[in-house]
Amino acid sequence: MTRYDIAIIGTGPAGLEAAITAKVRNKNIILFGNKELSNKMQVVDHPILNYLGLPSVTGKEMAAAFTKQLEELDIKITEEKVTSVYAMGNYFALQLGNNEMVEADTVILASGVVAGKPYPGEEKFLGRGVSYCATCDAPLYKGKVVAVIGGGADEEAEADFLGEVCEKVYYLPLYKEEPHFTHDNIIVVREKPVEITGAMKVNKLVSDQNEYDVACVFILRAAQFPGQLVPGLEVEGNAVKVDLQMRTNLPGLFAAGDIAGQPYQYIKSAGQGNVAALSAVNYLAEKQRKQ
Ligand SMILES: Cc1cc2nc3c(=O)[nH]c(=O)nc-3n(C[C@H](O)[C@H](O)[C@H](O)COP(=O)(O)OP(=O)(O)OC[C@H]3O[C@@H](n4cnc5c(N)ncnc54)[C@H](O)[C@@H]3O)c2cc1C
């Protein structure tokens, strides 16, 4: 298996700047995200007035400028969701949404901020009927009834896959648009998820109007809470605790951008991505000196 120098999670300004800096420093990188870059750029129609070098651009124009720079540096985006990052001692193992594993000496988390809090029961039942990855865990619930909390239309493909494998799927969209599925055993429920309950394992999803008997609740958000993505990571609220070098409590793991706390700004995210990449480069050099 290839062991990358730096794995970067996120294609917003923080992850992109980290990738550019690491590439300029000649590191072997893998960049996870999507070719649209960040939904926070795609939705911003108002002129962005405070990004140095790009006066008065829309989010889409900014994304186009960033994409051009990636192409010029031959930086590729791997369109896979990272579902877990495990600290293995002197390297990291990253589990992907397609169930594959990738290894890297260092990791930069630049996956943006997640609004809100975990649902009551979510953390308690993680791995016992709460899952963040349909592709990974669907076979465990073959022929069973499950629920999906869908954070955005991008998550519908994963729910559709569950429709193929499970007896019935309750789909609770957290967005206004009408979801589209190819399987008619997926029932769209316009109710607010409130709590996940069970005994040893999950047996119910409670909404603001009903209770659903289910074997698993798949929570498919655009981004995960950082402590859930990386076991053992120190967080404060929904932000990762970092120092001025963007180091976290886990040696070799760095965080940048909105995930590292306020203010939520493009230029601050890019700046922190730059610092995180340089810190990762220094960490790799130090590691090599010690070998
Ligand atoms: C409506 C709106 C208007 C705004 N206007 C301004 C403005 O005018 N000026 C300004 O400075 N800021 C503005 N902001 C704030 C700005 O959008 C954010 O601060 C910035 O996008 C944060 O960049 P980031 O790289 O940290 O994260 P994001 O841009 O959120 O990018 C995170 C990336 O991580 C990816 N990702 C998440 N989880 C995973 C995973 N598990 N695996 C793989 N990839 C993953 C996502 O797909 C995404 O690509 C605005 C925000 C909003 C919502």
Coordinates of C-alpha atoms and ligand atoms in Angstrom, one line a residue:
M1 CA 0.0 0.0 0.0
T2 CA 1.3 3.5 -0.8
R3 CA 2.1 5.5 2.3
Y4 CA 1.5 9.2 1.5
D5 CA 3.5 11.9 3.2
I6 CA 0.4 14.0 3.9
A7 CA -3.3 13.2 3.6
I8 CA -5.5 16.3 3.4
I9 CA -9.2 16.0 4.1
G10 CA -11.3 18.8 2.5
T11 CA -11.3 20.9 -0.6
G12 CA -12.4 24.2 0.8
P13 CA -9.8 27.0 0.9
A14 CA -8.0 25.4 4.0
G15 CA -7.5 22.0 2.3
L16 CA -6.6 23.5 -1.1
E17 CA -4.0 25.9 0.3
A18 CA -2.5 23.0 2.4
A19 CA -2.3 20.9 -0.8
I20 CA -0.7 23.7 -2.8
T21 CA 1.9 24.4 -0.1
A22 CA 2.7 20.7 0.4
K23 CA 3.0 20.1 -3.4
V24 CA 5.3 23.1 -3.7
R25 CA 7.4 21.5 -1.0
N26 CA 7.6 18.3 -3.1
K27 CA 5.5 16.1 -0.8
N28 CA 3.6 13.0 -1.9
I29 CA 0.0 14.1 -1.0
I30 CA -3.5 12.8 -1.3
L31 CA -6.3 15.3 -1.3
F32 CA -9.9 14.2 -0.4
G33 CA -13.0 16.2 -1.2
N34 CA -14.9 16.9 -4.3
K35 CA -14.4 18.6 -7.7
E36 CA -17.0 21.3 -6.8
L37 CA -14.5 22.1 -4.0
S38 CA -16.8 23.3 -1.2
N39 CA -20.5 23.8 -0.9
K40 CA -19.8 27.0 0.9
M41 CA -18.3 28.4 -2.3
Q42 CA -21.1 27.0 -4.5
V43 CA -23.9 28.7 -2.5
V44 CA -22.4 32.2 -2.1
D45 CA -23.9 34.5 -4.8
H46 CA -23.1 37.8 -3.1
P47 CA -19.7 39.4 -4.0
I48 CA -17.0 38.2 -1.7
L49 CA -15.1 41.4 -0.9
N50 CA -12.4 40.3 1.5
Y51 CA -10.2 37.7 -0.3
L52 CA -6.8 39.1 -1.2
G53 CA -6.1 39.0 -4.9
L54 CA -9.7 38.2 -5.9
P55 CA -11.6 41.4 -5.5
S56 CA -15.4 41.1 -5.7
V57 CA -15.9 37.5 -6.9
T58 CA -18.8 35.2 -6.3
G59 CA -18.2 31.8 -4.7
K60 CA -18.3 30.0 -8.0
E61 CA -15.8 32.4 -9.5
M62 CA -13.5 31.8 -6.5
A63 CA -13.9 28.1 -7.0
A64 CA -13.0 28.4 -10.7
A65 CA -9.8 30.4 -9.8
F66 CA -8.8 27.8 -7.2
T67 CA -9.4 24.9 -9.7
K68 CA -7.2 26.6 -12.3
Q69 CA -4.4 26.8 -9.7
L70 CA -4.8 23.1 -8.8
E71 CA -4.6 22.2 -12.5
E72 CA -1.5 24.3 -13.0
L73 CA 0.2 22.4 -10.2
D74 CA -1.2 19.0 -11.3
I75 CA -3.0 18.4 -8.0
K76 CA -5.7 15.8 -8.2
I77 CA -8.8 15.5 -6.0
T78 CA -9.7 12.1 -4.7
E79 CA -13.5 12.2 -4.6
E80 CA -14.0 9.9 -1.6
K81 CA -15.4 10.7 1.9
V82 CA -13.0 9.9 4.7
T83 CA -15.1 8.2 7.4
S84 CA -12.5 7.6 10.1
V85 CA -8.9 8.5 10.8
Y86 CA -7.0 6.3 13.2
A87 CA -3.7 7.2 14.8
M88 CA -1.5 4.1 14.5
G89 CA 1.6 5.3 16.4
N90 CA 3.9 6.6 13.8
Y91 CA 1.4 6.8 10.9
F92 CA -2.3 7.3 10.3
A93 CA -4.9 4.9 8.7
L94 CA -7.8 6.5 6.9
Q95 CA -11.0 4.6 6.2
L96 CA -12.8 5.7 3.1
G97 CA -16.5 5.7 2.2
N98 CA -15.8 2.9 -0.4
N99 CA -14.4 0.8 2.5
E100 CA -10.8 1.1 1.3
M101 CA -8.0 2.1 3.6
V102 CA -5.2 4.7 2.9
E103 CA -2.1 5.3 5.0
A104 CA -0.2 8.6 5.5
D105 CA 2.5 9.8 7.8
T106 CA 0.6 13.0 8.6
V107 CA -2.9 14.2 8.2
I108 CA -4.4 17.7 7.8
L109 CA -8.1 18.0 8.7
A110 CA -9.7 20.8 6.7
S111 CA -13.2 19.4 6.6
G112 CA -15.1 22.5 7.7
V113 CA -17.4 23.1 10.6
V114 CA -20.4 21.0 11.5
A115 CA -23.3 23.1 12.9
G116 CA -25.3 21.9 15.9
K117 CA -24.6 19.0 18.2
P118 CA -24.8 15.2 17.9
Y119 CA -28.3 13.8 18.5
P120 CA -28.9 12.3 21.9
G121 CA -27.9 8.6 21.7
E122 CA -25.7 9.2 18.6
E123 CA -22.3 8.9 20.4
K124 CA -23.6 6.2 22.9
F125 CA -24.6 3.9 20.0
L126 CA -21.9 4.6 17.5
G127 CA -20.9 1.2 16.1
R128 CA -23.9 -0.4 17.8
G129 CA -26.6 0.8 15.4
V130 CA -25.3 4.3 14.5
S131 CA -23.3 4.6 11.4
Y132 CA -21.8 7.4 9.3
C133 CA -21.1 5.2 6.2
A134 CA -23.8 3.3 4.3
T135 CA -21.3 1.7 1.9
C136 CA -19.2 0.4 4.8
D137 CA -22.0 -0.9 7.1
A138 CA -25.0 -1.7 4.8
P139 CA -24.2 -5.5 4.7
L140 CA -24.7 -5.6 8.5
Y141 CA -28.3 -4.6 8.0
K142 CA -29.3 -6.7 5.1
G143 CA -33.0 -7.4 5.1
K144 CA -33.6 -5.1 8.1
V145 CA -35.4 -1.8 8.6
V146 CA -33.1 1.2 8.9
A147 CA -33.3 5.0 9.0
V148 CA -31.2 7.6 7.3
I149 CA -30.8 11.2 8.4
G150 CA -29.8 12.9 5.1
G151 CA -27.8 16.2 5.5
G152 CA -28.0 17.1 1.8
A153 CA -29.0 15.8 -1.6
D154 CA -25.4 14.4 -2.1
E155 CA -26.2 11.8 0.5
E156 CA -29.2 10.3 -1.6
A157 CA -27.0 7.9 -3.5
E158 CA -25.9 6.2 -0.2
A159 CA -29.5 6.0 0.9
D160 CA -30.4 4.5 -2.5
F161 CA -27.8 1.8 -1.9
L162 CA -29.4 1.0 1.5
G163 CA -32.7 0.6 -0.4
E164 CA -31.1 -2.1 -2.4
V165 CA -29.8 -4.1 0.6
C166 CA -32.4 -3.4 3.4
E167 CA -36.0 -4.3 3.8
K168 CA -37.2 -0.7 4.3
V169 CA -35.4 2.7 4.7
Y170 CA -37.0 5.7 6.4
Y171 CA -35.3 8.8 4.9
L172 CA -35.4 12.0 7.0
P173 CA -34.1 14.8 4.8
L174 CA -32.7 17.8 6.6
Y175 CA -33.1 20.0 3.5
K176 CA -36.1 21.4 1.5
E177 CA -35.6 19.8 -2.0
E178 CA -37.5 16.7 -2.8
P179 CA -35.3 13.6 -2.6
H180 CA -35.1 11.2 -5.6
F181 CA -34.6 7.4 -5.2
T182 CA -34.7 4.4 -7.6
H183 CA -36.0 2.0 -4.9
D184 CA -39.6 2.3 -3.7
N185 CA -38.9 0.8 -0.3
I186 CA -37.4 4.2 0.7
I187 CA -40.0 6.2 2.5
V188 CA -39.3 10.0 2.8
V189 CA -40.3 11.2 6.2
R190 CA -40.6 15.0 6.7
E191 CA -40.1 15.0 10.5
K192 CA -37.3 16.2 12.7
P193 CA -35.0 13.6 14.2
V194 CA -34.9 14.0 18.0
E195 CA -33.3 11.0 19.6
I196 CA -31.8 7.6 19.0
T197 CA -32.7 5.0 21.6
G198 CA -32.0 1.3 22.3
A199 CA -30.6 -1.2 24.9
M200 CA -27.4 -2.9 23.9
K201 CA -28.0 -1.8 20.3
V202 CA -30.2 0.8 18.6
N203 CA -33.9 -0.1 18.3
K204 CA -35.6 3.2 17.7
L205 CA -35.4 6.5 16.0
V206 CA -37.5 9.1 17.7
S207 CA -38.8 12.1 15.7
D208 CA -40.8 15.1 16.8
Q209 CA -43.9 13.2 15.7
N210 CA -43.3 9.5 15.7
E211 CA -41.1 6.6 16.8
Y212 CA -39.6 4.2 14.2
D213 CA -38.4 0.7 15.0
V214 CA -35.1 0.4 13.2
A215 CA -31.9 -1.6 13.5
C216 CA -29.6 1.2 12.5
V217 CA -29.6 5.0 12.0
F218 CA -27.3 6.2 9.3
I219 CA -26.4 9.8 9.9
L220 CA -25.1 11.2 6.6
R221 CA -23.8 14.7 7.1
A222 CA -21.7 16.7 4.6
A223 CA -19.0 16.7 7.4
Q224 CA -18.6 14.8 10.6
F225 CA -18.0 16.2 14.1
P226 CA -14.2 16.1 14.4
G227 CA -14.1 13.9 17.5
Q228 CA -16.2 11.3 15.6
L229 CA -13.9 11.4 12.6
V230 CA -10.7 11.0 14.6
P231 CA -11.0 9.0 17.9
G232 CA -8.8 10.5 20.6
L233 CA -8.8 14.0 19.1
E234 CA -9.2 16.9 21.6
V235 CA -12.0 19.2 20.7
E236 CA -13.7 22.2 22.3
G237 CA -17.4 22.4 21.2
N238 CA -17.4 21.7 17.5
A239 CA -13.8 23.0 17.0
V240 CA -10.5 21.0 17.1
K241 CA -8.1 22.3 19.7
V242 CA -4.9 23.6 17.9
D243 CA -1.9 25.7 18.7
L244 CA -0.4 28.4 16.4
Q245 CA 1.3 25.8 14.3
M246 CA -2.1 24.2 13.7
R247 CA -0.9 21.1 15.7
T248 CA -3.6 19.0 17.4
N249 CA -3.0 16.8 20.5
L250 CA -2.2 13.9 18.2
P251 CA 1.4 14.2 16.9
G252 CA 1.4 14.3 13.1
L253 CA -2.3 15.4 12.9
F254 CA -3.0 19.1 12.0
A255 CA -6.2 21.0 11.6
A256 CA -7.0 24.2 9.6
G257 CA -9.9 26.4 8.6
D258 CA -13.4 26.4 10.0
I259 CA -12.8 23.1 11.8
A260 CA -10.2 24.9 13.9
G261 CA -12.7 27.4 15.2
Q262 CA -13.8 31.0 14.5
P263 CA -13.7 33.3 12.7
Y264 CA -15.2 31.5 9.7
Q265 CA -13.5 33.2 6.8
Y266 CA -12.0 32.1 3.5
I267 CA -8.7 33.9 3.9
K268 CA -8.2 32.8 7.4
S269 CA -8.9 29.2 6.3
A270 CA -6.4 29.4 3.5
G271 CA -3.8 31.0 5.8
Q272 CA -4.2 28.2 8.3
G273 CA -4.0 25.6 5.5
N274 CA -0.6 27.1 4.6
V275 CA 0.6 26.9 8.2
A276 CA -0.7 23.4 8.7
A277 CA 1.2 22.2 5.6
L278 CA 4.4 23.8 6.6
S279 CA 4.1 22.2 10.1
A280 CA 3.5 18.8 8.5
V281 CA 6.6 19.3 6.3
N282 CA 8.6 20.1 9.5
Y283 CA 7.2 17.1 11.3
L284 CA 8.2 14.8 8.4
A285 CA 11.7 16.2 8.4
E286 CA 12.0 15.8 12.2
K287 CA 10.7 12.2 11.9
Q288 CA 13.3 11.4 9.2
R289 CA 16.1 12.9 11.3
K290 CA 15.2 10.6 14.1
Q291 CA 15.2 7.4 12.0
Ligands
LIG1 C1 -23.5 31.8 2.9 C2 -22.1 32.0 3.3 C3 -21.4 33.2 3.0 C4 -20.1 33.4 3.3 N1 -19.5 34.5 2.9 C5 -18.2 34.7 3.3 C6 -17.5 35.9 2.9 O1 -18.1 36.8 2.2 N2 -16.2 36.1 3.2 C7 -15.5 35.1 3.9 O2 -14.3 35.3 4.2 N3 -16.1 34.0 4.3 C8 -17.4 33.8 4.0 N4 -18.1 32.6 4.4 C9 -17.3 31.6 5.2 C10 -16.5 30.7 4.4 O3 -17.3 30.0 3.4 C11 -15.8 29.6 5.2 O4 -15.1 30.2 6.3 C12 -14.8 28.7 4.4 O5 -15.5 28.1 3.3 C13 -14.2 27.7 5.3 O6 -13.2 27.0 4.5 P1 -12.7 25.5 5.0 O7 -11.7 25.1 3.9 O8 -12.3 25.5 6.4 O9 -14.0 24.6 4.9 P2 -15.1 24.4 3.8 O10 -15.2 25.4 2.8 O11 -16.4 24.1 4.6 O12 -14.7 23.0 3.1 C14 -14.7 21.8 3.7 C15 -14.5 20.7 2.7 O13 -14.3 19.4 3.3 C16 -14.9 18.4 2.6 N5 -15.2 17.4 3.6 C17 -15.9 17.4 4.7 N6 -15.8 16.3 5.4 C18 -15.1 15.4 4.6 C19 -14.8 14.0 4.7 N7 -15.1 13.3 5.8 N8 -14.0 13.5 3.7 C20 -13.7 14.2 2.6 N9 -14.0 15.5 2.5 C21 -14.7 16.1 3.4 C22 -16.2 19.1 2.1 O14 -16.7 18.4 1.0 C23 -15.6 20.5 1.7 O15 -14.9 20.3 0.4 C24 -19.4 32.4 4.1 C25 -20.0 31.2 4.4 C26 -21.4 31.0 4.0 C27 -22.0 29.7 4.4

